[in-house]
Amino acid sequence: MQTMEGKTGIVFGIANDRSYAWYITKQLIAAGANLGFSHLPGEKMARRVNLALEELGLTDSWLCPCNVADDESLDQLFESIRAKYGKIDFIVHSVAFADRTFLQLGNFHTTTRACWNQALDISAYSLLAISQRAISLMPDGGSIISMSYYGGEKVVPGYNVMGIAKAALEHTTRYLAAELGEHNIRVNSISGGPLRTLAAMAVGGIGFMFEHHAKRAPLRRNIEGEEVGDAAVFLLSDASSGITGEIMHVDTGFNVLGI
Ligand code: NAD
């Protein structure tokens, strides 16, 4: 039985009502979870997040800004989480960034050191930075998930440096799972199919990706945000108590194809 009644968690990564984090929030609320939210600093962003949450009927949510590339910002956030909740049960990491200049078809080989470092810092190291701060807030154990994509396993033209970041994110998931298991903290990742979000729109050739995916995937369609949300609820709930270090594909089956 997939219920989140009595569980409290923090969601990172809502930018608007198309974000994967928004769909995950939608399904978590339906399952009865108690949620707090962290977003990129800035008044404008806070307003956008609040608007997106209002659409889900959440009018008085606990929001805390945090730049996941900044240790001080992360320390402040986790102090605030401790002060607000004392302890938590789960975390949703749904955050990524890369300079879109380097997410164009055929230009992976031009990636600069600065672009590489920023993409891997925000999109992969941040999972480690968040997890290490979460341990002491999860005395009864917990569940941490992040969002990955198939471009971390295979070459997807245009995905470029984000593919490298996703490969790092996925293997970070495994190493974290191996160490945090002794605290009964599980760490998993969802490899989601392409969804029309702000981040996705930065990727060159994304239109073709949606078309190709819908045509070729075993289920002959693209993924719905709610389907990833349901998988997230599963991985965050006790229904998945035996699963850790897993990269779960929720992509209408696309990843099983050879050609
Ligand atoms: P999105 O643009 O809605 O979400 C990305 C989020 O990352 C935004 O909320 C943004 O504010 C946040 N962010 C970026 N830099 C940050 C920083 N320094 N500090 C704090 N937050 C920061 O797009 P999305 O597609 O929902 O992306 C969410 C996750 O899902 C990402 O990890 C993305 O790679 C992954 N994903 C997306 C797709 C897709 O097709 N949309 C597919 C698979 C995986």
Coordinates of C-alpha atoms and ligand atoms in Angstrom, one line a residue:
M1 CA 0.0 0.0 0.0
Q2 CA 1.5 3.3 -1.1
T3 CA 0.8 5.9 1.5
M4 CA 2.8 8.9 2.7
E5 CA 0.6 9.6 5.7
G6 CA 2.7 10.8 8.6
K7 CA 5.8 11.4 6.4
T8 CA 7.4 14.8 6.0
G9 CA 9.8 15.7 3.2
I10 CA 11.5 18.5 1.3
V11 CA 11.1 19.0 -2.4
F12 CA 13.8 20.7 -4.4
G13 CA 13.2 21.9 -8.0
I14 CA 9.8 23.3 -8.6
A15 CA 10.1 26.2 -11.1
N16 CA 6.5 26.1 -12.4
D17 CA 3.5 23.8 -12.9
R18 CA 5.4 21.9 -15.6
S19 CA 8.4 20.9 -13.5
Y20 CA 8.9 17.2 -12.7
A21 CA 9.1 18.3 -9.1
W22 CA 5.6 19.8 -9.4
Y23 CA 4.1 16.5 -10.7
I24 CA 5.9 14.6 -7.9
T25 CA 4.5 17.1 -5.4
K26 CA 1.0 16.5 -6.9
Q27 CA 1.2 12.8 -6.3
L28 CA 2.9 13.1 -2.9
I29 CA 0.0 15.3 -1.7
A30 CA -2.5 12.8 -3.0
A31 CA -0.7 10.2 -1.0
G32 CA -1.0 12.3 2.2
A33 CA 2.6 13.6 2.6
N34 CA 3.5 16.7 4.5
L35 CA 5.8 18.9 2.3
G36 CA 8.3 21.8 2.5
F37 CA 9.9 23.3 -0.5
S38 CA 13.2 24.7 -1.5
H39 CA 13.7 26.9 -4.6
L40 CA 16.3 28.9 -6.4
P41 CA 16.7 32.2 -4.4
G42 CA 14.9 35.3 -5.7
E43 CA 11.5 37.0 -5.1
K44 CA 10.4 36.2 -8.6
M45 CA 11.1 32.5 -8.2
A46 CA 9.3 32.4 -4.8
R47 CA 6.2 33.9 -6.4
R48 CA 6.4 31.4 -9.3
V49 CA 6.7 28.5 -6.9
N50 CA 3.8 29.8 -4.7
L51 CA 1.6 30.1 -7.8
A52 CA 2.4 26.6 -8.9
L53 CA 1.7 25.3 -5.4
E54 CA -1.6 27.2 -5.3
E55 CA -2.7 25.2 -8.3
L56 CA -2.3 22.1 -6.2
G57 CA -4.4 23.7 -3.4
L58 CA -1.4 24.5 -1.3
T59 CA -1.8 28.0 -0.1
D60 CA 0.4 28.2 3.0
S61 CA 3.5 26.2 2.1
W62 CA 6.8 26.3 3.9
L63 CA 9.3 27.7 1.3
C64 CA 13.0 28.2 1.8
P65 CA 15.4 29.6 -0.9
C66 CA 18.7 27.7 -1.6
N67 CA 21.3 27.8 -4.3
V68 CA 22.5 24.2 -4.3
A69 CA 25.9 25.2 -5.7
D70 CA 26.6 27.2 -2.5
D71 CA 27.6 25.4 0.7
E72 CA 26.6 28.4 2.9
S73 CA 23.2 28.5 1.3
L74 CA 22.8 24.7 1.9
D75 CA 23.9 25.0 5.5
Q76 CA 21.3 27.8 6.1
L77 CA 18.6 25.8 4.4
F78 CA 19.2 22.7 6.5
E79 CA 19.3 24.8 9.7
S80 CA 15.9 26.1 8.7
I81 CA 14.6 22.6 8.0
R82 CA 15.8 21.5 11.4
A83 CA 14.2 24.5 13.1
K84 CA 10.9 23.9 11.3
Y85 CA 10.6 20.1 11.3
G86 CA 13.1 18.7 13.7
K87 CA 13.4 15.5 11.5
I88 CA 12.3 14.6 8.0
D89 CA 11.6 11.3 6.2
F90 CA 12.4 12.1 2.6
I91 CA 13.9 14.4 0.0
V92 CA 13.2 14.9 -3.6
H93 CA 16.1 16.3 -5.6
S94 CA 14.8 17.5 -9.0
V95 CA 17.5 20.1 -9.9
A96 CA 19.8 20.5 -12.9
F97 CA 21.5 23.2 -14.8
A98 CA 23.9 23.6 -17.8
D99 CA 24.7 26.6 -19.9
R100 CA 22.4 26.1 -22.9
T101 CA 25.1 27.4 -25.3
F102 CA 26.7 24.0 -24.9
L103 CA 23.4 22.0 -25.2
Q104 CA 23.3 22.3 -29.0
L105 CA 23.5 19.5 -31.6
G106 CA 27.1 18.7 -32.5
N107 CA 28.9 21.0 -30.0
F108 CA 29.7 18.6 -27.1
H109 CA 33.4 18.8 -28.1
T110 CA 33.3 22.6 -27.5
T111 CA 32.3 22.3 -23.8
T112 CA 34.4 24.5 -21.6
R113 CA 35.8 23.7 -18.2
A114 CA 33.6 26.3 -16.6
C115 CA 30.4 24.8 -18.2
W116 CA 31.4 21.3 -17.2
N117 CA 32.2 22.3 -13.6
Q118 CA 28.9 24.2 -13.2
A119 CA 26.8 21.5 -14.8
L120 CA 28.3 18.7 -12.7
D121 CA 28.3 20.9 -9.5
I122 CA 24.6 21.9 -9.7
S123 CA 23.2 18.7 -11.3
A124 CA 25.3 16.0 -9.6
Y125 CA 27.4 17.1 -6.6
S126 CA 24.3 18.8 -5.2
L127 CA 22.8 15.3 -4.5
L128 CA 25.8 14.5 -2.4
A129 CA 25.8 17.9 -0.7
I130 CA 22.1 17.6 0.2
S131 CA 22.3 14.0 1.3
Q132 CA 25.3 14.6 3.7
R133 CA 23.3 17.3 5.4
A134 CA 20.1 15.2 5.5
I135 CA 21.6 12.3 7.5
S136 CA 21.2 13.9 11.0
L137 CA 17.7 14.9 10.1
M138 CA 16.7 11.3 9.3
P139 CA 17.2 9.5 12.7
D140 CA 14.5 7.0 11.8
G141 CA 15.9 6.4 8.3
G142 CA 14.6 7.9 5.1
S143 CA 14.4 8.0 1.4
I144 CA 16.1 10.3 -1.1
I145 CA 15.4 10.4 -4.8
S146 CA 16.8 12.3 -7.7
M147 CA 15.8 12.7 -11.4
S148 CA 18.0 11.4 -14.1
Y149 CA 17.7 10.8 -17.9
Y150 CA 18.7 8.2 -20.4
G151 CA 21.3 10.6 -21.9
G152 CA 23.4 9.7 -18.9
E153 CA 23.7 6.1 -20.2
K154 CA 23.8 6.5 -24.0
V155 CA 24.6 9.4 -26.3
V156 CA 21.6 11.6 -27.0
P157 CA 22.6 14.3 -29.4
G158 CA 22.2 17.8 -27.8
Y159 CA 22.1 16.5 -24.3
N160 CA 25.9 16.8 -24.2
V161 CA 27.4 17.8 -20.8
M162 CA 24.1 17.1 -19.1
G163 CA 24.6 13.4 -20.1
I164 CA 27.9 13.5 -18.2
A165 CA 26.2 15.1 -15.2
K166 CA 23.5 12.4 -15.2
A167 CA 26.1 9.6 -15.4
A168 CA 27.7 11.2 -12.3
L169 CA 24.4 11.6 -10.6
E170 CA 23.5 8.0 -11.2
H171 CA 26.8 6.7 -9.8
T172 CA 26.6 9.1 -6.9
T173 CA 23.2 7.5 -6.2
R174 CA 24.9 4.1 -5.9
Y175 CA 27.8 5.2 -3.7
L176 CA 25.4 7.1 -1.4
A177 CA 23.1 4.1 -1.2
A178 CA 26.1 1.9 -0.2
E179 CA 27.1 4.2 2.6
L180 CA 23.8 5.5 3.9
G181 CA 22.2 2.1 4.1
E182 CA 23.6 1.7 7.6
H183 CA 21.4 4.7 8.6
N184 CA 18.4 3.0 6.9
I185 CA 18.5 5.8 4.4
R186 CA 17.7 4.7 0.9
V187 CA 18.9 6.6 -2.2
N188 CA 17.4 6.0 -5.6
S189 CA 17.0 7.8 -8.9
I190 CA 14.2 7.9 -11.5
S191 CA 15.3 8.1 -15.1
G192 CA 12.3 9.9 -16.6
G193 CA 11.2 10.2 -20.2
P194 CA 11.3 13.6 -21.9
L195 CA 8.8 16.1 -20.5
R196 CA 8.2 19.6 -21.7
T197 CA 9.7 21.6 -18.9
L198 CA 11.9 24.8 -18.8
A199 CA 15.1 22.7 -18.4
A200 CA 14.1 20.4 -21.3
M201 CA 13.5 23.4 -23.6
A202 CA 17.2 24.3 -23.3
V203 CA 18.3 21.1 -25.0
G204 CA 19.0 21.4 -28.8
G205 CA 16.9 19.0 -30.9
I206 CA 14.3 18.5 -28.1
G207 CA 11.4 18.6 -30.5
F208 CA 12.8 15.6 -32.4
M209 CA 13.5 13.8 -29.1
F210 CA 9.8 14.1 -28.2
E211 CA 8.6 12.9 -31.6
H212 CA 11.1 10.0 -31.8
H213 CA 10.4 8.9 -28.3
A214 CA 6.6 8.9 -28.8
K215 CA 7.0 6.9 -32.1
R216 CA 9.6 4.4 -30.9
A217 CA 9.0 3.7 -27.2
P218 CA 7.4 0.4 -26.4
L219 CA 4.3 2.1 -25.2
R220 CA 4.2 4.4 -28.3
R221 CA 3.8 7.6 -26.4
N222 CA 5.6 10.1 -24.2
I223 CA 5.6 9.9 -20.4
E224 CA 3.0 11.8 -18.3
G225 CA 4.4 13.8 -15.4
E226 CA 2.0 12.1 -13.0
E227 CA 3.5 8.7 -14.0
V228 CA 6.9 9.8 -12.7
G229 CA 5.1 11.3 -9.7
D230 CA 3.6 7.9 -8.9
A231 CA 7.0 6.2 -9.2
A232 CA 8.5 8.8 -6.9
V233 CA 5.8 8.2 -4.3
F234 CA 6.6 4.5 -4.5
L235 CA 10.4 5.1 -4.0
L236 CA 9.7 7.5 -1.1
S237 CA 7.2 5.3 0.6
D238 CA 7.7 2.1 2.7
A239 CA 6.3 0.1 -0.2
S240 CA 9.9 0.2 -1.6
S241 CA 11.6 -0.5 1.7
G242 CA 13.9 -3.1 0.1
I243 CA 15.1 -0.9 -2.8
T244 CA 18.2 1.3 -2.7
G245 CA 20.9 2.3 -5.2
E246 CA 18.4 1.8 -8.0
I247 CA 18.0 3.8 -11.2
M248 CA 14.3 3.2 -12.1
H249 CA 13.4 4.0 -15.7
V250 CA 10.0 5.6 -16.0
D251 CA 10.1 6.3 -19.7
T252 CA 7.4 4.3 -21.4
G253 CA 10.1 1.7 -22.0
F254 CA 12.3 3.6 -24.3
N255 CA 15.6 2.5 -22.6
V256 CA 15.1 -1.2 -23.6
L257 CA 15.5 -0.5 -27.3
G258 CA 18.7 -1.4 -29.1
I259 CA 18.1 0.4 -32.4
Ligands
NAD1 P1 12.7 22.5 -14.4 O1 13.4 23.6 -15.1 O2 11.3 22.7 -14.2 O3 13.4 22.2 -13.1 C1 14.8 22.4 -12.9 C2 14.9 23.0 -11.5 O4 16.3 23.2 -11.1 C3 14.3 24.4 -11.4 O5 13.4 24.5 -10.4 C4 15.5 25.3 -11.1 O6 15.2 26.5 -10.4 C5 16.4 24.4 -10.4 N1 17.8 24.8 -10.2 C6 18.7 25.0 -11.2 N2 19.8 25.5 -10.7 C7 19.7 25.5 -9.4 C8 20.5 25.9 -8.3 N3 21.8 26.3 -8.5 N4 20.0 25.8 -7.0 C9 18.7 25.4 -6.8 N5 17.9 25.0 -7.8 C10 18.4 25.1 -9.0 O7 13.0 21.2 -15.3 P2 12.7 19.7 -15.0 O8 12.8 19.0 -16.4 O9 11.5 19.5 -14.2 O10 14.0 19.2 -14.3 C11 14.0 18.6 -13.0 C12 14.9 17.4 -13.0 O11 14.4 16.4 -13.9 C13 16.3 17.7 -13.5 O12 17.2 16.9 -12.8 C14 16.2 17.2 -15.0 O13 17.5 16.9 -15.5 C15 15.4 16.0 -14.8 N6 14.8 15.4 -16.0 C16 14.1 16.1 -16.8 C17 13.6 15.5 -18.0 C18 12.8 16.3 -19.0 O14 12.6 15.8 -20.1 N7 12.2 17.4 -18.6 C19 13.8 14.1 -18.2 C20 14.5 13.4 -17.3 C21 15.1 14.0 -16.2

